[in-house]
Amino acid sequence: MISPEKILKKHHLRHTPFRAEVLQIFANAGKALSSHDIESQLSDADRITLYRTLKSFEEKGIIHKAIDGTITQKYAICEAHCTEHHHHDKHVHFHCESCQNTFCIEQVVVPQIDLPSGFKVRQSNMVVSGLCKDCDQ
């Protein structure tokens, strides 16, 4: 992952220590994170600032929602070529039934769905569940 400073500059966001810290938490995670996961790792946890930061990161194409079939909203870092106007997050999310972690499986693309006339796709997600490599031992 490129440095938090470069990510913020690329997406035209002002560099702040808080934003850089949140990006570093995502970089170190290797999995999707809930706002609670992030908040518990922050040196200066401010819930309102965190929610605003996550919202701006999502709007700018830095993170995306990792839909995993649970009621907890999770976020994952986007691929480098995601932008404010177009997320390239049409990949499968894997949810581990044991540890409850969610992972982006970017090598597996959600298939194109051809709907009948009059239907319009706005969002599609694919969740696969089972045991992750750490829990399947």
PDB file of C-alpha atoms in Angstrom:
ATOM      1  CA  MET A   1       0.000   0.000   0.000  1.00  0.00           C
ATOM      2  CA  ILE A   2       1.205   3.500  -0.772  1.00  0.00           C
ATOM      3  CA  SER A   3       1.687   5.933   2.087  1.00  0.00           C
ATOM      4  CA  PRO A   4      -1.332   7.617   3.716  1.00  0.00           C
ATOM      5  CA  GLU A   5       0.027  11.001   2.631  1.00  0.00           C
ATOM      6  CA  LYS A   6       0.094   9.969  -1.032  1.00  0.00           C
ATOM      7  CA  ILE A   7      -3.404   8.446  -0.829  1.00  0.00           C
ATOM      8  CA  LEU A   8      -4.846  11.622   0.677  1.00  0.00           C
ATOM      9  CA  LYS A   9      -3.083  13.803  -1.902  1.00  0.00           C
ATOM     10  CA  LYS A  10      -4.242  11.586  -4.786  1.00  0.00           C
ATOM     11  CA  HIS A  11      -7.852  11.885  -3.617  1.00  0.00           C
ATOM     12  CA  HIS A  12      -7.606  15.632  -2.916  1.00  0.00           C
ATOM     13  CA  LEU A  13      -8.074  15.377   0.834  1.00  0.00           C
ATOM     14  CA  ARG A  14      -6.155  17.456   3.344  1.00  0.00           C
ATOM     15  CA  HIS A  15      -3.592  15.468   5.312  1.00  0.00           C
ATOM     16  CA  THR A  16      -4.408  15.315   9.015  1.00  0.00           C
ATOM     17  CA  PRO A  17      -2.849  13.057  11.638  1.00  0.00           C
ATOM     18  CA  PHE A  18      -6.284  11.495  12.265  1.00  0.00           C
ATOM     19  CA  ARG A  19      -6.850  10.603   8.594  1.00  0.00           C
ATOM     20  CA  ALA A  20      -3.323   9.225   8.294  1.00  0.00           C
ATOM     21  CA  GLU A  21      -3.829   7.100  11.410  1.00  0.00           C
ATOM     22  CA  VAL A  22      -7.115   5.663  10.078  1.00  0.00           C
ATOM     23  CA  LEU A  23      -5.453   4.792   6.757  1.00  0.00           C
ATOM     24  CA  GLN A  24      -2.567   3.131   8.574  1.00  0.00           C
ATOM     25  CA  ILE A  25      -5.055   1.020  10.565  1.00  0.00           C
ATOM     26  CA  PHE A  26      -6.608  -0.160   7.277  1.00  0.00           C
ATOM     27  CA  ALA A  27      -3.155  -0.860   5.810  1.00  0.00           C
ATOM     28  CA  ASN A  28      -2.182  -3.021   8.786  1.00  0.00           C
ATOM     29  CA  ALA A  29      -5.501  -4.897   9.005  1.00  0.00           C
ATOM     30  CA  GLY A  30      -5.562  -7.166   5.963  1.00  0.00           C
ATOM     31  CA  LYS A  31      -9.330  -7.504   6.408  1.00  0.00           C
ATOM     32  CA  ALA A  32     -12.482  -5.402   6.465  1.00  0.00           C
ATOM     33  CA  LEU A  33     -13.007  -3.300   9.585  1.00  0.00           C
ATOM     34  CA  SER A  34     -16.045  -1.972  11.420  1.00  0.00           C
ATOM     35  CA  SER A  35     -16.006   1.534  12.842  1.00  0.00           C
ATOM     36  CA  HIS A  36     -15.714  -0.084  16.292  1.00  0.00           C
ATOM     37  CA  ASP A  37     -12.612  -2.028  15.146  1.00  0.00           C
ATOM     38  CA  ILE A  38     -11.018   1.206  13.983  1.00  0.00           C
ATOM     39  CA  GLU A  39     -12.106   3.244  17.001  1.00  0.00           C
ATOM     40  CA  SER A  40     -10.542   0.707  19.377  1.00  0.00           C
ATOM     41  CA  GLN A  41      -7.153   1.188  17.666  1.00  0.00           C
ATOM     42  CA  LEU A  42      -7.141   4.979  17.499  1.00  0.00           C
ATOM     43  CA  SER A  43      -4.854   6.892  19.843  1.00  0.00           C
ATOM     44  CA  ASP A  44      -7.448   9.668  20.176  1.00  0.00           C
ATOM     45  CA  ALA A  45     -10.856   8.064  19.543  1.00  0.00           C
ATOM     46  CA  ASP A  46     -13.409  10.624  18.409  1.00  0.00           C
ATOM     47  CA  ARG A  47     -16.469   8.809  17.073  1.00  0.00           C
ATOM     48  CA  ILE A  48     -17.924  11.805  15.171  1.00  0.00           C
ATOM     49  CA  THR A  49     -14.619  12.539  13.421  1.00  0.00           C
ATOM     50  CA  LEU A  50     -14.239   8.843  12.597  1.00  0.00           C
ATOM     51  CA  TYR A  51     -17.699   8.647  10.985  1.00  0.00           C
ATOM     52  CA  ARG A  52     -16.997  11.790   8.953  1.00  0.00           C
ATOM     53  CA  THR A  53     -13.605  10.425   7.920  1.00  0.00           C
ATOM     54  CA  LEU A  54     -15.064   7.078   6.825  1.00  0.00           C
ATOM     55  CA  LYS A  55     -17.791   8.856   4.866  1.00  0.00           C
ATOM     56  CA  SER A  56     -15.322  11.110   3.050  1.00  0.00           C
ATOM     57  CA  PHE A  57     -12.982   8.161   2.374  1.00  0.00           C
ATOM     58  CA  GLU A  58     -15.868   6.208   0.858  1.00  0.00           C
ATOM     59  CA  GLU A  59     -17.036   9.169  -1.238  1.00  0.00           C
ATOM     60  CA  LYS A  60     -13.502   9.717  -2.555  1.00  0.00           C
ATOM     61  CA  GLY A  61     -12.915   6.050  -3.494  1.00  0.00           C
ATOM     62  CA  ILE A  62     -10.405   5.247  -0.749  1.00  0.00           C
ATOM     63  CA  ILE A  63     -12.550   2.641   1.026  1.00  0.00           C
ATOM     64  CA  HIS A  64     -15.674   0.679   0.143  1.00  0.00           C
ATOM     65  CA  LYS A  65     -18.392  -1.061   2.122  1.00  0.00           C
ATOM     66  CA  ALA A  66     -17.598  -4.730   2.568  1.00  0.00           C
ATOM     67  CA  ILE A  67     -21.033  -6.329   2.551  1.00  0.00           C
ATOM     68  CA  ASP A  68     -20.786  -9.638   4.413  1.00  0.00           C
ATOM     69  CA  GLY A  69     -24.354 -10.578   5.331  1.00  0.00           C
ATOM     70  CA  THR A  70     -24.048  -9.459   8.950  1.00  0.00           C
ATOM     71  CA  ILE A  71     -25.650  -6.448  10.613  1.00  0.00           C
ATOM     72  CA  THR A  72     -22.252  -4.840  11.293  1.00  0.00           C
ATOM     73  CA  GLN A  73     -21.151  -2.405   8.581  1.00  0.00           C
ATOM     74  CA  LYS A  74     -17.547  -3.022   7.595  1.00  0.00           C
ATOM     75  CA  TYR A  75     -15.182  -1.145   5.313  1.00  0.00           C
ATOM     76  CA  ALA A  76     -12.145  -2.223   3.321  1.00  0.00           C
ATOM     77  CA  ILE A  77      -9.433  -0.307   1.521  1.00  0.00           C
ATOM     78  CA  CYS A  78     -10.090   0.116  -2.189  1.00  0.00           C
ATOM     79  CA  GLU A  79      -7.819  -0.869  -5.014  1.00  0.00           C
ATOM     80  CA  ALA A  80      -5.439   1.859  -6.156  1.00  0.00           C
ATOM     81  CA  HIS A  81      -7.469   2.677  -9.280  1.00  0.00           C
ATOM     82  CA  CYS A  82     -10.769   3.471  -7.506  1.00  0.00           C
ATOM     83  CA  THR A  83     -11.850   7.076  -7.803  1.00  0.00           C
ATOM     84  CA  GLU A  84     -14.448   9.439  -6.434  1.00  0.00           C
ATOM     85  CA  HIS A  85     -16.708   8.706  -9.389  1.00  0.00           C
ATOM     86  CA  HIS A  86     -16.110   5.000  -9.869  1.00  0.00           C
ATOM     87  CA  HIS A  87     -15.379   2.248  -7.372  1.00  0.00           C
ATOM     88  CA  HIS A  88     -13.888  -0.949  -8.767  1.00  0.00           C
ATOM     89  CA  ASP A  89     -15.232  -3.066  -5.923  1.00  0.00           C
ATOM     90  CA  LYS A  90     -17.134  -5.735  -7.843  1.00  0.00           C
ATOM     91  CA  HIS A  91     -15.286  -8.523  -6.068  1.00  0.00           C
ATOM     92  CA  VAL A  92     -16.412 -11.248  -3.686  1.00  0.00           C
ATOM     93  CA  HIS A  93     -16.331 -10.742   0.073  1.00  0.00           C
ATOM     94  CA  PHE A  94     -15.536 -13.787   2.203  1.00  0.00           C
ATOM     95  CA  HIS A  95     -16.999 -13.936   5.714  1.00  0.00           C
ATOM     96  CA  CYS A  96     -15.428 -16.407   8.153  1.00  0.00           C
ATOM     97  CA  GLU A  97     -18.074 -18.129  10.247  1.00  0.00           C
ATOM     98  CA  SER A  98     -15.583 -18.810  13.039  1.00  0.00           C
ATOM     99  CA  CYS A  99     -13.605 -15.586  13.621  1.00  0.00           C
ATOM    100  CA  GLN A 100     -16.264 -13.330  12.008  1.00  0.00           C
ATOM    101  CA  ASN A 101     -13.638 -11.547   9.892  1.00  0.00           C
ATOM    102  CA  THR A 102     -14.461 -10.396   6.369  1.00  0.00           C
ATOM    103  CA  PHE A 103     -11.924 -10.391   3.546  1.00  0.00           C
ATOM    104  CA  CYS A 104     -11.950  -8.915   0.038  1.00  0.00           C
ATOM    105  CA  ILE A 105     -11.279 -11.618  -2.545  1.00  0.00           C
ATOM    106  CA  GLU A 106     -10.345  -9.327  -5.415  1.00  0.00           C
ATOM    107  CA  GLN A 107      -9.350 -12.201  -7.712  1.00  0.00           C
ATOM    108  CA  VAL A 108     -13.000 -13.348  -7.859  1.00  0.00           C
ATOM    109  CA  VAL A 109     -15.305 -10.913  -9.640  1.00  0.00           C
ATOM    110  CA  VAL A 110     -19.046 -10.705  -9.024  1.00  0.00           C
ATOM    111  CA  PRO A 111     -20.621 -11.918 -12.277  1.00  0.00           C
ATOM    112  CA  GLN A 112     -22.632  -9.609 -14.516  1.00  0.00           C
ATOM    113  CA  ILE A 113     -26.364 -10.187 -14.046  1.00  0.00           C
ATOM    114  CA  ASP A 114     -28.704  -9.692 -17.005  1.00  0.00           C
ATOM    115  CA  LEU A 115     -32.050  -8.598 -15.622  1.00  0.00           C
ATOM    116  CA  PRO A 116     -35.380  -8.513 -17.450  1.00  0.00           C
ATOM    117  CA  SER A 117     -36.445  -5.316 -19.182  1.00  0.00           C
ATOM    118  CA  GLY A 118     -37.497  -2.602 -16.749  1.00  0.00           C
ATOM    119  CA  PHE A 119     -35.042  -3.610 -13.996  1.00  0.00           C
ATOM    120  CA  LYS A 120     -31.894  -1.596 -13.301  1.00  0.00           C
ATOM    121  CA  VAL A 121     -28.969  -2.764 -11.145  1.00  0.00           C
ATOM    122  CA  ARG A 122     -27.682  -0.142  -8.746  1.00  0.00           C
ATOM    123  CA  GLN A 123     -25.527  -2.386  -6.611  1.00  0.00           C
ATOM    124  CA  SER A 124     -24.516  -6.028  -6.555  1.00  0.00           C
ATOM    125  CA  ASN A 125     -22.677  -7.941  -3.868  1.00  0.00           C
ATOM    126  CA  MET A 126     -21.549 -11.494  -3.466  1.00  0.00           C
ATOM    127  CA  VAL A 127     -20.729 -12.987  -0.091  1.00  0.00           C
ATOM    128  CA  VAL A 128     -19.109 -16.351   0.360  1.00  0.00           C
ATOM    129  CA  SER A 129     -18.944 -17.758   3.873  1.00  0.00           C
ATOM    130  CA  GLY A 130     -16.995 -20.556   5.458  1.00  0.00           C
ATOM    131  CA  LEU A 131     -13.701 -20.819   7.303  1.00  0.00           C
ATOM    132  CA  CYS A 132     -10.739 -18.552   6.586  1.00  0.00           C
ATOM    133  CA  LYS A 133      -7.222 -19.965   6.219  1.00  0.00           C
ATOM    134  CA  ASP A 134      -6.418 -19.261   9.885  1.00  0.00           C
ATOM    135  CA  CYS A 135      -9.562 -20.933  11.253  1.00  0.00           C
ATOM    136  CA  ASP A 136      -9.439 -23.953   8.937  1.00  0.00           C
ATOM    137  CA  GLN A 137      -6.551 -25.594  10.746  1.00  0.00           C
TER     138      GLN A 137
END
